XYZ file of C-alpha atoms in Angstrom:
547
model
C -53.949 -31.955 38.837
C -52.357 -35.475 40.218
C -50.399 -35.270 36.917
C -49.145 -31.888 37.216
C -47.478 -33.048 40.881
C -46.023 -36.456 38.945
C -44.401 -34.162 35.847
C -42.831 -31.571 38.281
C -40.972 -34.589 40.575
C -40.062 -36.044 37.362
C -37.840 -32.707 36.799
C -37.023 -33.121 40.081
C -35.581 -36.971 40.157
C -33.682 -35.915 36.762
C -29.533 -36.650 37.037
C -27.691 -33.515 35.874
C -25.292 -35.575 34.546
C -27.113 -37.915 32.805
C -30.469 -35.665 32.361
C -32.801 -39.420 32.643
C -33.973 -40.753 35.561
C -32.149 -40.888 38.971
C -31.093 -44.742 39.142
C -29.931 -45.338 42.815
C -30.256 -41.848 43.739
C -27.457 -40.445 45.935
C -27.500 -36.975 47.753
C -23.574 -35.565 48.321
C -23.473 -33.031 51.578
C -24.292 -30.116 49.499
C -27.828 -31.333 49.099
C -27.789 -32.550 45.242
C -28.455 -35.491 44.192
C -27.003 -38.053 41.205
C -27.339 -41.730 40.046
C -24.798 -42.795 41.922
C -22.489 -44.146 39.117
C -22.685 -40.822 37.522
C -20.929 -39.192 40.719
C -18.597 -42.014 40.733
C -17.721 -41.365 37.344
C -17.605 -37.897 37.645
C -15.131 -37.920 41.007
C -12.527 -40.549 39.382
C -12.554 -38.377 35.890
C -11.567 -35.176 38.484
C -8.610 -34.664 40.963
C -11.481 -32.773 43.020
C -14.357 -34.336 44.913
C -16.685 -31.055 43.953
C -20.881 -30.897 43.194
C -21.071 -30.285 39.115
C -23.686 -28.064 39.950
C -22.772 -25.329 42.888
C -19.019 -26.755 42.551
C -18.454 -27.267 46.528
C -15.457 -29.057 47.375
C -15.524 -31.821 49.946
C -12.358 -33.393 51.315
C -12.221 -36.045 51.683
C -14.863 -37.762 49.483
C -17.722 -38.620 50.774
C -19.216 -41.783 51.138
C -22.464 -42.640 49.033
C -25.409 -43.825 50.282
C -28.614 -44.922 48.522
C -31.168 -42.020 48.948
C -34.596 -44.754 49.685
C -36.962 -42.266 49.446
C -36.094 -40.716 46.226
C -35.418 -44.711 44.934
C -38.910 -45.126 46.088
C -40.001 -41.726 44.181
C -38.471 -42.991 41.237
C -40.330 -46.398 41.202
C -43.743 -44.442 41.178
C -42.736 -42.511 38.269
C -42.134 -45.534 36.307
C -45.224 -47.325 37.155
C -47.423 -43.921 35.764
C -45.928 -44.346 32.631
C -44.107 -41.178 31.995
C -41.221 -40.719 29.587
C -38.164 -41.343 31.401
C -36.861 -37.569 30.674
C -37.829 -33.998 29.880
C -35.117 -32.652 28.318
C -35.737 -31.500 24.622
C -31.550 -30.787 24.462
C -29.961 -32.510 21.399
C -27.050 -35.363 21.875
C -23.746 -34.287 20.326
C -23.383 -35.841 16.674
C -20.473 -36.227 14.203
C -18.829 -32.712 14.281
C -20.508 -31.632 17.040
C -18.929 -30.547 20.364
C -19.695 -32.645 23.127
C -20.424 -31.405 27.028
C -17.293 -32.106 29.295
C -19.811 -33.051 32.049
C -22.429 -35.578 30.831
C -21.949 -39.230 31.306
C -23.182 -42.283 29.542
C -23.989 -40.347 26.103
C -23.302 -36.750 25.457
C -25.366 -34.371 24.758
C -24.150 -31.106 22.416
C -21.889 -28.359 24.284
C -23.697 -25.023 23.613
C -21.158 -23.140 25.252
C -17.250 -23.484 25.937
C -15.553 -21.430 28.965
C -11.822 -19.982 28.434
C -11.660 -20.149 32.574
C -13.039 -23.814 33.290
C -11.525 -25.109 30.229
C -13.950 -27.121 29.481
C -17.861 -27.080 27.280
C -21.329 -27.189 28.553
C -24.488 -28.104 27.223
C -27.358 -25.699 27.959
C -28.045 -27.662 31.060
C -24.611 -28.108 32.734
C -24.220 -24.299 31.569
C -26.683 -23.404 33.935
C -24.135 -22.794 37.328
C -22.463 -20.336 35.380
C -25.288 -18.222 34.504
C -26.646 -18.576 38.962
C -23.224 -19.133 40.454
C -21.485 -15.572 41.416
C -17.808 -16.572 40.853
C -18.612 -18.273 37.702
C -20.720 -15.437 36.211
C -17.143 -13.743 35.370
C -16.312 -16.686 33.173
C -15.204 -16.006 29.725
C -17.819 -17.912 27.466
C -17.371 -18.194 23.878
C -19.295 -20.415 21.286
C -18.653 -24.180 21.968
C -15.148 -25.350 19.989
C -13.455 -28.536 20.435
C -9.850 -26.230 19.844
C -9.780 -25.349 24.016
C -7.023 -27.610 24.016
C -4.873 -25.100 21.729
C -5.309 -22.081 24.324
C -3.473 -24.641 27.072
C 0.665 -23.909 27.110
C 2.451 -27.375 26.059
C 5.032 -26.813 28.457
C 3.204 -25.649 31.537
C -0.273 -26.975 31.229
C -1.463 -23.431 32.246
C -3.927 -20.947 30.423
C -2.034 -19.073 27.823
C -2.930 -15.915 28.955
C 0.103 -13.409 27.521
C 1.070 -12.493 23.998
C 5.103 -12.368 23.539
C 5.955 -9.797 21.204
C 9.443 -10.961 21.115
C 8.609 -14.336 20.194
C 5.562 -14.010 18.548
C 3.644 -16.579 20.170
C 1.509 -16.652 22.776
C 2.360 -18.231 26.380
C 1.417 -18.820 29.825
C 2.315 -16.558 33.293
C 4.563 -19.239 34.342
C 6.206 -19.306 30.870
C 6.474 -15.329 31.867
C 8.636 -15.927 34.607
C 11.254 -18.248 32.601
C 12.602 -18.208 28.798
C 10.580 -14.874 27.911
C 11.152 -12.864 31.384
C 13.236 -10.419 29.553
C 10.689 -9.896 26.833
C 7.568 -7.686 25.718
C 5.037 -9.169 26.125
C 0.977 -7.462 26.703
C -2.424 -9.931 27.120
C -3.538 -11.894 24.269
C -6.941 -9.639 24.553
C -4.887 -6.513 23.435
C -3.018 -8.383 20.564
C -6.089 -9.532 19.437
C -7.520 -5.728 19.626
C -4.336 -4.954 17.816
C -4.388 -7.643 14.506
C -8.278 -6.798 14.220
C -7.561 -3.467 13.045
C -4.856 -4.499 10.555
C -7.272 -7.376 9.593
C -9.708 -5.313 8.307
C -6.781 -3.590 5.873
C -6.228 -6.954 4.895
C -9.392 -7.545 4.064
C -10.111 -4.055 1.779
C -6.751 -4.813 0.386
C -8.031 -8.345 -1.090
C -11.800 -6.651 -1.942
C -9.183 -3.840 -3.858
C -7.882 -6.553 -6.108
C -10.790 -8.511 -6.875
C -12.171 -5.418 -8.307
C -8.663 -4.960 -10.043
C -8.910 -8.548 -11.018
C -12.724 -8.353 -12.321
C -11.716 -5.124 -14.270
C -8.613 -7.616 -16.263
C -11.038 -9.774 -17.043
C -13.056 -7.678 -18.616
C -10.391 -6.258 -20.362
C -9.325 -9.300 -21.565
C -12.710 -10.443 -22.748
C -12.817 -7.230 -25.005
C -9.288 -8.071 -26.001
C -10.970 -11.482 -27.415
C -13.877 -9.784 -29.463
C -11.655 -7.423 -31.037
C -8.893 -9.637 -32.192
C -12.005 -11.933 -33.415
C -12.969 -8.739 -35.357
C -9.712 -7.257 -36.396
C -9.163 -10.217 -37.674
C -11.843 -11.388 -39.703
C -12.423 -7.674 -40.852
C -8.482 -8.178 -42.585
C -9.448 -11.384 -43.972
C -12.019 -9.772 -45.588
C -10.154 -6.702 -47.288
C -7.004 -8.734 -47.894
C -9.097 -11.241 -50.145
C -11.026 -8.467 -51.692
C -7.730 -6.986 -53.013
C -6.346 -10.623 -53.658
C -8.975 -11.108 -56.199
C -6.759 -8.458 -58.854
C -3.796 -10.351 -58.032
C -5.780 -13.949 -58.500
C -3.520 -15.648 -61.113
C -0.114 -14.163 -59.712
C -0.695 -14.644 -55.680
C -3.297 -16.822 -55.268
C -0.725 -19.474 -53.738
C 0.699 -15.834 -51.614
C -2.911 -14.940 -50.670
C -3.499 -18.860 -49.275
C -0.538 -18.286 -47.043
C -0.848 -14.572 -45.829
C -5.072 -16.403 -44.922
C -3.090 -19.224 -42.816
C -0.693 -16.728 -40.820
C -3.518 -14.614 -40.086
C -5.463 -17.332 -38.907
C -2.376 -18.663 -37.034
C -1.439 -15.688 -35.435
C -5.428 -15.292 -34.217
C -5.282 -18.572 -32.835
C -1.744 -18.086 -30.594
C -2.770 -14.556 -29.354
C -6.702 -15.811 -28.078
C -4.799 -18.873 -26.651
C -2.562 -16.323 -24.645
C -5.617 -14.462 -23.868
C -7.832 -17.103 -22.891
C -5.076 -18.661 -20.718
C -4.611 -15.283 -18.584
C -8.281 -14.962 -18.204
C -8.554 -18.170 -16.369
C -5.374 -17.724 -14.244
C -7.023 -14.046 -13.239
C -10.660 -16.436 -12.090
C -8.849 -18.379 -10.584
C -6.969 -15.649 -8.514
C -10.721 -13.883 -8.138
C -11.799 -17.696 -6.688
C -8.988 -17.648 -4.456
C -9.031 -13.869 -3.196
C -13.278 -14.625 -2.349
C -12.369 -17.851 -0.556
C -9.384 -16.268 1.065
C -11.812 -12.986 2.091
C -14.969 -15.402 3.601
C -11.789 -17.043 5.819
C -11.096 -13.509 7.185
C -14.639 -12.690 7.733
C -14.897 -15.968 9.266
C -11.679 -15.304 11.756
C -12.688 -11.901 12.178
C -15.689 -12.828 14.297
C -14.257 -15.658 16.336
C -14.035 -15.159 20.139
C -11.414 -17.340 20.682
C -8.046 -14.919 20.511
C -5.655 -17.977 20.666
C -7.345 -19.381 17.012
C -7.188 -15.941 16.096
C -3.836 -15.349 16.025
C -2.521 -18.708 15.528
C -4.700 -18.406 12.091
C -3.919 -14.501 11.435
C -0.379 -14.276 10.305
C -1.061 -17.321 7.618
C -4.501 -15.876 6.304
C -3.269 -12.147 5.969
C -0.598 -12.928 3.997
C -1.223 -12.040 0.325
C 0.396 -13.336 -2.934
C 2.037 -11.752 -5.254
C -0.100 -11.310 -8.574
C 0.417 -10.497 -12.027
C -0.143 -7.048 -13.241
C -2.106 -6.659 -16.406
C -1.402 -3.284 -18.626
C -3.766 -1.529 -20.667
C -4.016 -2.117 -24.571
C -7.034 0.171 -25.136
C -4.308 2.081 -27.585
C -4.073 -0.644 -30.026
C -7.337 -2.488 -29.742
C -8.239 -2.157 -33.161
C -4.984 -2.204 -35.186
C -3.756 -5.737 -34.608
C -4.281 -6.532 -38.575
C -4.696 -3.534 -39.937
C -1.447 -3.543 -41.163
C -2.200 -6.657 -43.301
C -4.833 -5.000 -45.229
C -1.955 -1.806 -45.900
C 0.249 -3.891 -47.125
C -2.175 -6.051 -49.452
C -3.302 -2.616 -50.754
C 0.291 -1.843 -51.491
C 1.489 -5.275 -53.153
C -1.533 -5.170 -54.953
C -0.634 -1.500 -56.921
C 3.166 -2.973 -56.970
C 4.143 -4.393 -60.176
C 5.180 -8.659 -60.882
C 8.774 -7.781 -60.260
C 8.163 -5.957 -56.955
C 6.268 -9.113 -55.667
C 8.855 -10.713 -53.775
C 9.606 -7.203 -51.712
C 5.871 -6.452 -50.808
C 5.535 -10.449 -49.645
C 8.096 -9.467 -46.910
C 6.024 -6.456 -45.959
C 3.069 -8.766 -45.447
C 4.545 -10.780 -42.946
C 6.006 -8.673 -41.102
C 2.654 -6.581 -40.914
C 0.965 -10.099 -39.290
C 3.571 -10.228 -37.090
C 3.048 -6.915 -35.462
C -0.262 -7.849 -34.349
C 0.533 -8.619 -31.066
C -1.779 -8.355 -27.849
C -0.152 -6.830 -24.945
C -0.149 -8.721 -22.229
C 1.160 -8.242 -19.183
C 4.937 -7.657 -18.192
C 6.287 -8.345 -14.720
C 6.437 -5.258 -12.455
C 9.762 -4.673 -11.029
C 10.623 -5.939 -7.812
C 13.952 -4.738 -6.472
C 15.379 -1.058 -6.470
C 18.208 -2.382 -8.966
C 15.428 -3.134 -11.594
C 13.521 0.051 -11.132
C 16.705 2.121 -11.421
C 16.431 0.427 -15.194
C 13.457 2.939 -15.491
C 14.996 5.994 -13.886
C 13.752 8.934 -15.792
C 15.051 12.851 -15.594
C 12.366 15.308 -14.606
C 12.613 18.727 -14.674
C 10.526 21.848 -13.591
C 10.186 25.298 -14.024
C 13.043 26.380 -16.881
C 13.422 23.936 -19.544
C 17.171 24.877 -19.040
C 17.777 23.861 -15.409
C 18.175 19.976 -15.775
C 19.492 19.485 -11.986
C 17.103 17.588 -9.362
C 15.090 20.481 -7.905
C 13.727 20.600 -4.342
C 11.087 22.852 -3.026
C 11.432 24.097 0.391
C 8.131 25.827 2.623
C 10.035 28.071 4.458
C 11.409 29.956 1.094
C 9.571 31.882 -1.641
C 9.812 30.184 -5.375
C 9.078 33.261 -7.696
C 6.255 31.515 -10.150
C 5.772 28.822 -7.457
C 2.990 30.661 -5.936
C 1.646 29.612 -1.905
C 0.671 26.141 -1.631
C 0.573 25.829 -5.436
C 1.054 22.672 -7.694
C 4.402 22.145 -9.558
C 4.270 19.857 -12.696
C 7.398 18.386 -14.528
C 8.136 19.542 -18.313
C 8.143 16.073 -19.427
C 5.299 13.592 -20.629
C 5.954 10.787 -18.932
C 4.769 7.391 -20.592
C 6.665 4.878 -19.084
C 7.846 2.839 -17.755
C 8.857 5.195 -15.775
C 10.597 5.612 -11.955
C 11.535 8.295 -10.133
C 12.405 8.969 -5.989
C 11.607 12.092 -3.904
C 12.758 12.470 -0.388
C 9.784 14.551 1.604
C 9.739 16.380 4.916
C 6.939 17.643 7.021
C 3.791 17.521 4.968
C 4.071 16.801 1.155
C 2.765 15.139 -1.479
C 3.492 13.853 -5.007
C 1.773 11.874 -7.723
C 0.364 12.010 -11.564
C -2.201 14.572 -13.218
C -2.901 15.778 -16.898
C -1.501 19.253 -17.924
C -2.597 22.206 -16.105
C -2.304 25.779 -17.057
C -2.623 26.746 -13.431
C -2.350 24.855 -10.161
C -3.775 28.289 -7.981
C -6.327 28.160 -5.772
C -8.522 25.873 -3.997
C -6.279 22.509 -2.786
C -10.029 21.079 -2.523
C -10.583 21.956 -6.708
C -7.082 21.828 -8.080
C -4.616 19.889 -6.420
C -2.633 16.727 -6.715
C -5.461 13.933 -6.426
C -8.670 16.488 -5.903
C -9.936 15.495 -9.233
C -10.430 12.206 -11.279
C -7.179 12.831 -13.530
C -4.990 12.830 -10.981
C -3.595 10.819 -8.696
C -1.483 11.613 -5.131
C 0.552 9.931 -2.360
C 0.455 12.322 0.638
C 2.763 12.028 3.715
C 2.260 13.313 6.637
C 5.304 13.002 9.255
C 5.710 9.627 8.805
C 2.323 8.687 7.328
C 0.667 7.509 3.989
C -2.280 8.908 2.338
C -3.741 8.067 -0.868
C -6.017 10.583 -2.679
C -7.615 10.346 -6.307
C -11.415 11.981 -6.929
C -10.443 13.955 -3.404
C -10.884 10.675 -1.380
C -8.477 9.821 1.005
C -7.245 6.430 2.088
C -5.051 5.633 4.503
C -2.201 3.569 4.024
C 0.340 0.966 5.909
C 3.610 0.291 5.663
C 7.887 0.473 6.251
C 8.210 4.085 7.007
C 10.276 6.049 5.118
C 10.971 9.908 3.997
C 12.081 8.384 0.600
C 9.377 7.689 -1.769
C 9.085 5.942 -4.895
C 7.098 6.290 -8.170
C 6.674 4.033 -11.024
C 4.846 4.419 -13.998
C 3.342 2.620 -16.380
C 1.128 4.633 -18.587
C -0.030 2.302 -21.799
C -0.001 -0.681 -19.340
C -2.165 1.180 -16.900
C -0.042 1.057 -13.772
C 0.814 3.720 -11.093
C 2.964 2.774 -7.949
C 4.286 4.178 -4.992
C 7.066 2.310 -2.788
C 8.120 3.222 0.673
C 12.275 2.859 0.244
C 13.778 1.004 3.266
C 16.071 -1.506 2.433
C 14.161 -2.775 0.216
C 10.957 -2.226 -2.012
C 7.633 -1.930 -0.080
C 4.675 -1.486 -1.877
C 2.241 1.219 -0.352
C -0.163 1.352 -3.030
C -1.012 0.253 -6.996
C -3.584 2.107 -9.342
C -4.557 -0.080 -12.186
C -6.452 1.732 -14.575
C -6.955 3.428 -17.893
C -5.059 6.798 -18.099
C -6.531 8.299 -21.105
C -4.554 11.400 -21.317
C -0.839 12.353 -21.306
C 0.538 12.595 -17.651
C 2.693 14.688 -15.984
C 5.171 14.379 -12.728
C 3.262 16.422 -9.804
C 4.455 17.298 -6.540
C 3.301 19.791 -3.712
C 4.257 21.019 -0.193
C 2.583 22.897 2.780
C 3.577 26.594 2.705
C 4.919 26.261 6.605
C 8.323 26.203 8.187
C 9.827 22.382 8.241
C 8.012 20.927 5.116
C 10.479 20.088 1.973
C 10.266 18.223 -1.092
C 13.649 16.714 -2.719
C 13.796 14.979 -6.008
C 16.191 12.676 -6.300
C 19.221 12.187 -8.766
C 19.290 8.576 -9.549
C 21.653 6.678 -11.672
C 20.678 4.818 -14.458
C 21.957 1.555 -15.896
C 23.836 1.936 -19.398
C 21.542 -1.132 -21.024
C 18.133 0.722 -20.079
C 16.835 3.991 -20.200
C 13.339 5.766 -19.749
């Protein structure tokens, strides 16, 4: 029992600066008391003479006198024997934030307060979990960044977000340079960039599953220019053997090309397949930074980290080759056939044939997508609808009647469209426009037949000033310039579908890359009510390119 009664003064005699042992125990007005060099310390570190603990001011500051009977308590303590502290807390290590308030050696700051300005271990964290006014403290995980929330200029809080300026500053900064300028609280820009964060962040997921898709692309590009090309060596020296005595020099060299040829397109392949892990590395590392920001509590480190995290690279697009995966060298193994039925005289001729049949086998990699309108006007293509006669734009209108154009029904060009292709539309109201296969009808259910309800089509809706992607009859919304003017590019062998919002200059709403296995057609689509239009545009092509 005697040792219950020591252990519970111990607590009591405890510093709560130090957490050990009161050594020449004072006791300031309030009623708390300190090792009287920790109070010392404490007052000439602070403008105010305040208790750490209740934080009651006293003016002026008070003279310290040695408390003898808690000196004398102190003494007994000692002489039992007893460790000289009871706090299990851990000191702050390499890294590690360290409490504002503990003397002598810090212990680790559990906490940091966007009010106080200042970090707390658990036990100097206590007031502002007892202490009324301090219970409305803004707490946040302990960071050793507090200085970075503190205006340069003022040494004040920065409290206010300046739209104008983009930055964020303090009341008093308010009143001066940014008076004239909008400005809302830091808490409601923050609420603001976290929604656009997360768009970020299912943009970058979006291409890392583009990315992984390349990749695997590109490894099946490898294995079937491995076997294209072994499967020609094979045939080509099979019909070499007839020709032994006359080509045999002809067949050594058509074996070395081949081989040659193998070698530089792998190399080409290989080399885009690690720039594309790479980008994958980068995309994960950049996403786990997001994540990381996204749950951060301090809005100043949130958006002085946002704008430079958010920001995505361009990448390089990768088209599809599934058309000629397996006819790289085919045309070796033709034209060995041929040579080989060709008689001595013809020899020379046929030779010429053979290289130029190895030089065909080329792997298509990927071409850079245009960037500016200028180089998508290269690509302009003329679409037509209805009347193979009528070659002028058309527009569709949803006030009017269209004769074969039949309520809130589909209309698809007469052209097959390949690519690369471009082409603009200028849409009112509520329309939409995209890609699809051939239908015989577009009637009847939006839900079953229209643009982007299906897996073999794809659709950009707008919406008064907004963007909607649909494909498989999922929607996604979509940021970006706005603009009535839309444009299309199309890239069907290299697997690429775009849409552009047309401002000034280019903006990219939204890329498909995938596979489109069947021939695809111009779609477009309006709202049967009063307002809602749907203009294609006539666009001028260059003279040197054409679609």
């Amino acid at each position: 029992m005697a040792q219950q009664v020591i252990q519970l003064d111990q607590e009591k005699l405890s510093c709560s600066i130090c957490l050990d042992l009161l050594k020449d125990p004072v006791t300031i007005p309030c009623g708390h008391s300190y090792c009287m060099d920790c109070i010392k310390n404490y007052w000439d570190e602070n403008e105010t003479h305040s208790c750490p603990q209740c934080r009651e001011a006293f003016i002026p500051r008070p003279a310290l006198v040695k408390n003898t009977m808690f000196a004398e308590l102190v003494e007994d303590l000692k002489i039992a024997g007893l460790p000289a502290a009871s706090s299990d807390y851990a000191y702050a290590g390499p890294g590690d934030v360290a409490c504002d308030f503990c003397s002598g050696k810090k212990l680790k700051a559990s906490k940091s307060c966007l009010v106080c300005m200042a970090s707390y271990c658990e036990h100097h964290l206590q007031p502002h979990y007892n202490v009324a006014p301090l219970k409305k403290h803004k707490l946040i995980e302990a960071t050793s960044k507090l200085q970075d929330n503190i205006c340069p200029h003022h040494d004040e809080v920065m409290k206010i977000f300046c739209h104008t300026d983009q930055q964020c500053i303090c009341y008093r900064c308010l009143m001066d340079e940014h008076k004239d300028h909008v400005t809302l609280l830091v808490s409601a820009e923050r609420a603001e960039k976290q929604k656009n964060l997360a768009g970020n962040r299912h943009g970058i997921q979006y291409r890392i599953q583009n990315r992984e898709s390349d990749v695997n692309v590109l490894k099946q590009e490898l294995e079937a220019i491995s076997l294209s090309a072994d499967k020609a060596l094979m045939e080509s020296e099979e019909l070499f053997k007839d020709l032994i005595c006359l080509i045999k020099k002809k067949s050594s060299e058509v074996k070395q090309k081949i081989r040659s040829k193998q070698k530089t397109e792998q190399t080409r392949v290989k080399e885009l397949q690690e720039k594309l892990e790479q980008e994958i590395s980068e995309l994960r590392r950049k996403d786990t930074e997001l994540e990381q920001l996204s749950l951060t509590e301090d809005h100043i480190h949130f958006l002085n980290n946002f704008s430079s995290l958010s920001h995505l690279d361009k990448y390089t697009d990768l088209p599809s080759t599934y058309d000629h995966t397996l006819q790289y060298f085919q045309g070796v193994t033709t034209a060995v056939l041929q040579a080989r039925n060709k008689i001595k005289d013809l020899l020379s001729d046929e030779w010429t044939k053979i290289i130029v049949a190895v030089n065909k086998a080329d792997v298509l990699l990927p071409q850079e997508e245009p960037t500016t309108r200028g180089e998508f006007l290269k690509y302009s293509c003329a679409i037509t609808v209805g009347p193979k006669t009528e070659t002028k734009p058309f527009s569709l209108y949803g006030q009017a009647s269209y004769g074969d154009y039949s309520e809130n029904s589909h209309v698809q060009s007469n052209e097959v469209l390949n690519g690369p292709c471009y082409w603009e539309v200028k849409l009112t109201g509520i329309a939409t426009v995209g890609v699809a296969k051939k239908y015989d009808s577009y009637s009847g259910s939006s839900n079953k037949c229209g643009l982007g309800s299906n897996y073999e089509s794809w659709a950009l809706k707008y919406s008064h000033g907004s963007y909607q992607f649909r494909h498989g009859n999922i929607l996604t919304s979509l940021s970006g310039p706005q603009s009535s003017t839309v444009g299309v590019y199309l890239d069907r062998r290299a697997g690429i579908l775009s849409f552009y919002s047309i401002t000034e200059t280019m903006n990219l709403l939204h890329r498909v890359q995938t596979s489109f296995t069947q021939p695809l057609y111009a779609g477009f689509w309006i709202y049967w009510n009063q307002g809602n239009s749907l203009e294609l545009c006539e666009l001028k092509e260059t003279s040197d390119t054409k679609s």
